[in-house]
Amino acid sequence: MLLNVTDKQKEDKIPPLFRLGFRPFFLFGALYSCLVIIVWTGLYIHPGMISLTVPSLWWHAHEMLFGFSMAIVGGFLMTAVQNWTSVPGTRGIKLVAIFSLWLLARLSFWVDVPIWTSLVIDTLFIICVAWSLGYRVVMTKRQRNYLFIPILAIAALLNALSYGVLLGEVSLPINQVWHSTLLWFMLLISVMGGRVIPFFTEKKLGIQVSSYASVARAGDYRGVCAADWCHFSGRH
């Protein structure tokens, strides 16, 4: 249980919202997704109704992937790593700082700041999530979870590429970046599903997942990675 690896006295000094990684990100991520849909509907019907500092279509795609979805991923991983490592997860002022990076990146599209500023803040958020998880799994030598470090590094790269295309610094079709990001989420869901589903199946049915299933899951991961690489490199 989560409380087994926390100090009750220290926990009581932290606002409840920032005691576990999923709390601010699940709450505000869900609220933000609703807001994005409403704003996008307004922009679609009346293109000049709201002023953004980036193209509205780019903003909509980017924010549903790297705004909403990445907030949920970050919140989940920063909470799950506590159970994986038996080390208290990111909370308190550090969690506030990471959440602030996410929030500032979202707000930056509505104020007159250079796109490079949004790029740095937004990518730094993903890097901080990767560090929060990576530091704990490396410190406790949970080699089974090392995989999430390069996975998050790829997410940071894809996010930076989306800004690079917007700025004209990267000569890639933007849809290629969006599709690659969707494949990235498929990879992440495959990894997590390959662990969570067998775990709960074993607990409920009292059976043990065979080694064949593990090999099959590994094959699925490689298949998703290969599809992502082929799509990103333009091979079909």
GROMACS .gro file of C-alpha atoms in nm:
model
  236
    1MET     CA    1   0.000   0.000   0.000
    2LEU     CA    2   0.109   0.356  -0.065
    3LEU     CA    3   0.102   0.457   0.301
    4ASN     CA    4   0.355   0.188   0.384
    5VAL     CA    5   0.635   0.391   0.227
    6THR     CA    6   0.544   0.736   0.359
    7ASP     CA    7   0.602   0.921   0.685
    8LYS     CA    8   0.262   1.009   0.834
    9GLN     CA    9   0.385   1.325   1.006
   10LYS     CA   10   0.551   1.455   0.691
   11GLU     CA   11   0.245   1.364   0.486
   12ASP     CA   12   0.016   1.568   0.711
   13LYS     CA   13   0.221   1.881   0.640
   14ILE     CA   14   0.167   1.848   0.264
   15PRO     CA   15  -0.160   1.966   0.105
   16PRO     CA   16  -0.361   1.652   0.010
   17LEU     CA   17  -0.356   1.749  -0.359
   18PHE     CA   18   0.023   1.721  -0.370
   19ARG     CA   19   0.079   1.407  -0.163
   20LEU     CA   20   0.064   1.171  -0.462
   21GLY     CA   21   0.162   1.233  -0.823
   22PHE     CA   22  -0.167   1.131  -0.978
   23ARG     CA   23  -0.381   1.375  -0.779
   24PRO     CA   24  -0.298   1.710  -0.945
   25PHE     CA   25  -0.237   1.559  -1.288
   26PHE     CA   26  -0.548   1.341  -1.305
   27LEU     CA   27  -0.768   1.622  -1.174
   28PHE     CA   28  -0.635   1.909  -1.384
   29GLY     CA   29  -0.560   1.686  -1.682
   30ALA     CA   30  -0.926   1.581  -1.696
   31LEU     CA   31  -1.047   1.939  -1.651
   32TYR     CA   32  -0.806   2.060  -1.917
   33SER     CA   33  -0.926   1.800  -2.168
   34CYS     CA   34  -1.281   1.931  -2.131
   35LEU     CA   35  -1.159   2.289  -2.174
   36VAL     CA   36  -0.957   2.201  -2.486
   37ILE     CA   37  -1.258   2.035  -2.649
   38ILE     CA   38  -1.479   2.337  -2.576
   39VAL     CA   39  -1.220   2.586  -2.703
   40TRP     CA   40  -1.149   2.377  -3.013
   41THR     CA   41  -1.520   2.358  -3.094
   42GLY     CA   42  -1.537   2.737  -3.072
   43LEU     CA   43  -1.229   2.777  -3.291
   44TYR     CA   44  -1.366   2.531  -3.545
   45ILE     CA   45  -1.697   2.715  -3.574
   46HIS     CA   46  -1.555   3.069  -3.544
   47PRO     CA   47  -1.181   3.059  -3.633
   48GLY     CA   48  -1.114   3.416  -3.523
   49MET     CA   49  -1.308   3.397  -3.198
   50ILE     CA   50  -1.007   3.324  -2.973
   51SER     CA   51  -0.649   3.439  -3.017
   52LEU     CA   52  -0.373   3.178  -2.984
   53THR     CA   53  -0.001   3.230  -3.035
   54VAL     CA   54   0.017   2.908  -3.242
   55PRO     CA   55  -0.201   2.765  -3.524
   56SER     CA   56  -0.523   2.632  -3.377
   57LEU     CA   57  -0.501   2.289  -3.547
   58TRP     CA   58  -0.146   2.238  -3.420
   59TRP     CA   59  -0.252   2.348  -3.072
   60HIS     CA   60  -0.548   2.109  -3.062
   61ALA     CA   61  -0.344   1.805  -3.169
   62HIS     CA   62  -0.049   1.893  -2.946
   63GLU     CA   63  -0.257   1.958  -2.637
   64MET     CA   64  -0.464   1.642  -2.659
   65LEU     CA   65  -0.140   1.442  -2.687
   66PHE     CA   66   0.117   1.632  -2.484
   67GLY     CA   67  -0.116   1.842  -2.271
   68PHE     CA   68  -0.392   1.608  -2.153
   69SER     CA   69  -0.256   1.258  -2.225
   70MET     CA   70   0.098   1.328  -2.103
   71ALA     CA   71  -0.040   1.471  -1.778
   72ILE     CA   72  -0.220   1.142  -1.712
   73VAL     CA   73   0.091   0.941  -1.802
   74GLY     CA   74   0.310   1.156  -1.577
   75GLY     CA   75   0.072   1.136  -1.284
   76PHE     CA   76   0.036   0.760  -1.317
   77LEU     CA   77   0.409   0.688  -1.344
   78MET     CA   78   0.508   0.917  -1.057
   79THR     CA   79   0.256   0.732  -0.841
   80ALA     CA   80   0.326   0.378  -0.963
   81VAL     CA   81   0.702   0.408  -0.908
   82GLN     CA   82   0.634   0.433  -0.536
   83ASN     CA   83   0.487   0.082  -0.539
   84TRP     CA   84   0.756  -0.052  -0.774
   85THR     CA   85   1.048   0.067  -0.562
   86SER     CA   86   0.910   0.108  -0.206
   87VAL     CA   87   1.059   0.458  -0.216
   88PRO     CA   88   0.828   0.757  -0.150
   89GLY     CA   89   0.721   0.915  -0.477
   90THR     CA   90   0.754   1.279  -0.578
   91ARG     CA   91   0.535   1.494  -0.356
   92GLY     CA   92   0.519   1.830  -0.183
   93ILE     CA   93   0.718   2.118  -0.328
   94LYS     CA   94   0.886   1.899  -0.593
   95LEU     CA   95   0.549   1.781  -0.719
   96VAL     CA   96   0.426   2.141  -0.718
   97ALA     CA   97   0.728   2.239  -0.930
   98ILE     CA   98   0.666   1.963  -1.188
   99PHE     CA   99   0.295   2.043  -1.199
  100SER     CA  100   0.379   2.413  -1.245
  101LEU     CA  101   0.590   2.328  -1.551
  102TRP     CA  102   0.296   2.144  -1.703
  103LEU     CA  103   0.056   2.429  -1.623
  104LEU     CA  104   0.290   2.703  -1.748
  105ALA     CA  105   0.337   2.520  -2.076
  106ARG     CA  106  -0.041   2.511  -2.124
  107LEU     CA  107  -0.081   2.880  -2.042
  108SER     CA  108   0.209   2.985  -2.264
  109PHE     CA  109  -0.004   2.940  -2.577
  110TRP     CA  110  -0.233   3.219  -2.461
  111VAL     CA  111   0.026   3.485  -2.383
  112ASP     CA  112   0.280   3.665  -2.597
  113VAL     CA  113   0.594   3.459  -2.530
  114PRO     CA  114   0.838   3.306  -2.782
  115ILE     CA  115   0.754   2.954  -2.897
  116TRP     CA  116   1.099   2.852  -2.775
  117THR     CA  117   0.984   2.930  -2.423
  118SER     CA  118   0.691   2.690  -2.457
  119LEU     CA  119   0.921   2.428  -2.605
  120VAL     CA  120   1.168   2.446  -2.316
  121ILE     CA  121   0.905   2.445  -2.041
  122ASP     CA  122   0.697   2.168  -2.199
  123THR     CA  123   0.993   1.941  -2.270
  124LEU     CA  124   1.139   2.008  -1.925
  125PHE     CA  125   0.814   1.879  -1.774
  126ILE     CA  126   0.857   1.541  -1.947
  127ILE     CA  127   1.225   1.530  -1.851
  128CYS     CA  128   1.135   1.594  -1.485
  129VAL     CA  129   0.882   1.310  -1.492
  130ALA     CA  130   1.149   1.084  -1.645
  131TRP     CA  131   1.399   1.188  -1.374
  132SER     CA  132   1.143   1.139  -1.097
  133LEU     CA  133   1.083   0.782  -1.213
  134GLY     CA  134   1.431   0.701  -1.341
  135TYR     CA  135   1.613   0.813  -1.028
  136ARG     CA  136   1.407   0.581  -0.811
  137VAL     CA  137   1.423   0.271  -1.030
  138VAL     CA  138   1.799   0.309  -1.081
  139MET     CA  139   1.863   0.380  -0.712
  140THR     CA  140   1.673   0.064  -0.613
  141LYS     CA  141   1.807  -0.135  -0.913
  142ARG     CA  142   1.461  -0.222  -1.042
  143GLN     CA  143   1.597  -0.321  -1.381
  144ARG     CA  144   1.256  -0.440  -1.496
  145ASN     CA  145   1.143  -0.076  -1.497
  146TYR     CA  146   1.448   0.076  -1.666
  147LEU     CA  147   1.249   0.053  -1.988
  148PHE     CA  148   1.042   0.357  -1.892
  149ILE     CA  149   1.346   0.586  -1.901
  150PRO     CA  150   1.407   0.559  -2.279
  151ILE     CA  151   1.031   0.553  -2.339
  152LEU     CA  152   0.994   0.892  -2.170
  153ALA     CA  153   1.306   1.019  -2.348
  154ILE     CA  154   1.136   0.939  -2.680
  155ALA     CA  155   0.827   1.132  -2.563
  156ALA     CA  156   1.044   1.436  -2.487
  157LEU     CA  157   1.201   1.407  -2.833
  158LEU     CA  158   0.863   1.383  -3.007
  159ASN     CA  159   0.740   1.685  -2.814
  160ALA     CA  160   1.048   1.885  -2.915
  161LEU     CA  161   1.004   1.774  -3.277
  162SER     CA  162   0.645   1.902  -3.281
  163TYR     CA  163   0.774   2.246  -3.184
  164GLY     CA  164   1.060   2.215  -3.431
  165VAL     CA  165   0.816   2.160  -3.717
  166LEU     CA  166   0.611   2.458  -3.599
  167LEU     CA  167   0.918   2.679  -3.592
  168GLY     CA  168   1.034   2.557  -3.932
  169GLU     CA  169   1.352   2.408  -3.787
  170VAL     CA  170   1.253   2.047  -3.866
  171SER     CA  171   1.150   1.942  -4.215
  172LEU     CA  172   0.894   1.676  -4.132
  173PRO     CA  173   0.519   1.660  -4.201
  174ILE     CA  174   0.354   1.747  -3.871
  175ASN     CA  175   0.110   1.456  -3.910
  176GLN     CA  176   0.408   1.222  -3.905
  177VAL     CA  177   0.497   1.355  -3.560
  178TRP     CA  178   0.137   1.321  -3.436
  179HIS     CA  179   0.104   0.965  -3.571
  180SER     CA  180   0.438   0.866  -3.419
  181THR     CA  181   0.320   1.005  -3.086
  182LEU     CA  182   0.002   0.796  -3.108
  183LEU     CA  183   0.220   0.490  -3.170
  184TRP     CA  184   0.427   0.592  -2.867
  185PHE     CA  185   0.113   0.580  -2.655
  186MET     CA  186   0.034   0.238  -2.801
  187LEU     CA  187   0.378   0.121  -2.691
  188LEU     CA  188   0.328   0.256  -2.340
  189ILE     CA  189  -0.018   0.098  -2.310
  190SER     CA  190   0.124  -0.233  -2.438
  191VAL     CA  191   0.398  -0.227  -2.175
  192MET     CA  192   0.164  -0.135  -1.891
  193GLY     CA  193  -0.114  -0.365  -2.007
  194GLY     CA  194   0.136  -0.650  -2.042
  195ARG     CA  195   0.212  -0.611  -1.672
  196VAL     CA  196  -0.112  -0.499  -1.511
  197ILE     CA  197  -0.353  -0.738  -1.687
  198PRO     CA  198  -0.156  -1.059  -1.608
  199PHE     CA  199  -0.100  -0.937  -1.249
  200PHE     CA  200  -0.469  -0.894  -1.177
  201THR     CA  201  -0.555  -1.211  -1.369
  202GLU     CA  202  -0.317  -1.410  -1.149
  203LYS     CA  203  -0.459  -1.252  -0.833
  204LYS     CA  204  -0.820  -1.316  -0.930
  205LEU     CA  205  -0.795  -1.664  -1.084
  206GLY     CA  206  -0.502  -1.795  -0.882
  207ILE     CA  207  -0.306  -1.894  -1.192
  208GLN     CA  208   0.042  -1.806  -1.312
  209VAL     CA  209   0.099  -1.648  -1.652
  210SER     CA  210   0.323  -1.870  -1.862
  211SER     CA  211   0.661  -1.763  -1.990
  212TYR     CA  212   0.515  -1.786  -2.340
  213ALA     CA  213   0.285  -1.497  -2.259
  214SER     CA  214   0.584  -1.291  -2.150
  215VAL     CA  215   0.762  -1.368  -2.475
  216ALA     CA  216   0.449  -1.273  -2.670
  217ARG     CA  217   0.426  -0.942  -2.487
  218ALA     CA  218   0.793  -0.874  -2.567
  219GLY     CA  219   0.716  -0.943  -2.933
  220ASP     CA  220   0.427  -0.697  -2.918
  221TYR     CA  221   0.660  -0.427  -2.782
  222ARG     CA  222   0.910  -0.485  -3.062
  223GLY     CA  223   0.629  -0.478  -3.317
  224VAL     CA  224   0.503  -0.142  -3.195
  225CYS     CA  225   0.858  -0.001  -3.188
  226ALA     CA  226   0.920  -0.124  -3.543
  227ALA     CA  227   0.593   0.029  -3.664
  228ASP     CA  228   0.679   0.358  -3.497
  229TRP     CA  229   1.027   0.367  -3.653
  230CYS     CA  230   0.899   0.278  -4.000
  231HIS     CA  231   0.629   0.542  -3.981
  232PHE     CA  232   0.865   0.810  -3.851
  233SER     CA  233   1.132   0.736  -4.112
  234GLY     CA  234   0.872   0.737  -4.390
  235ARG     CA  235   0.904   0.366  -4.472
  236HIS     CA  236   0.590   0.169  -4.559
   0.00000   0.00000   0.00000
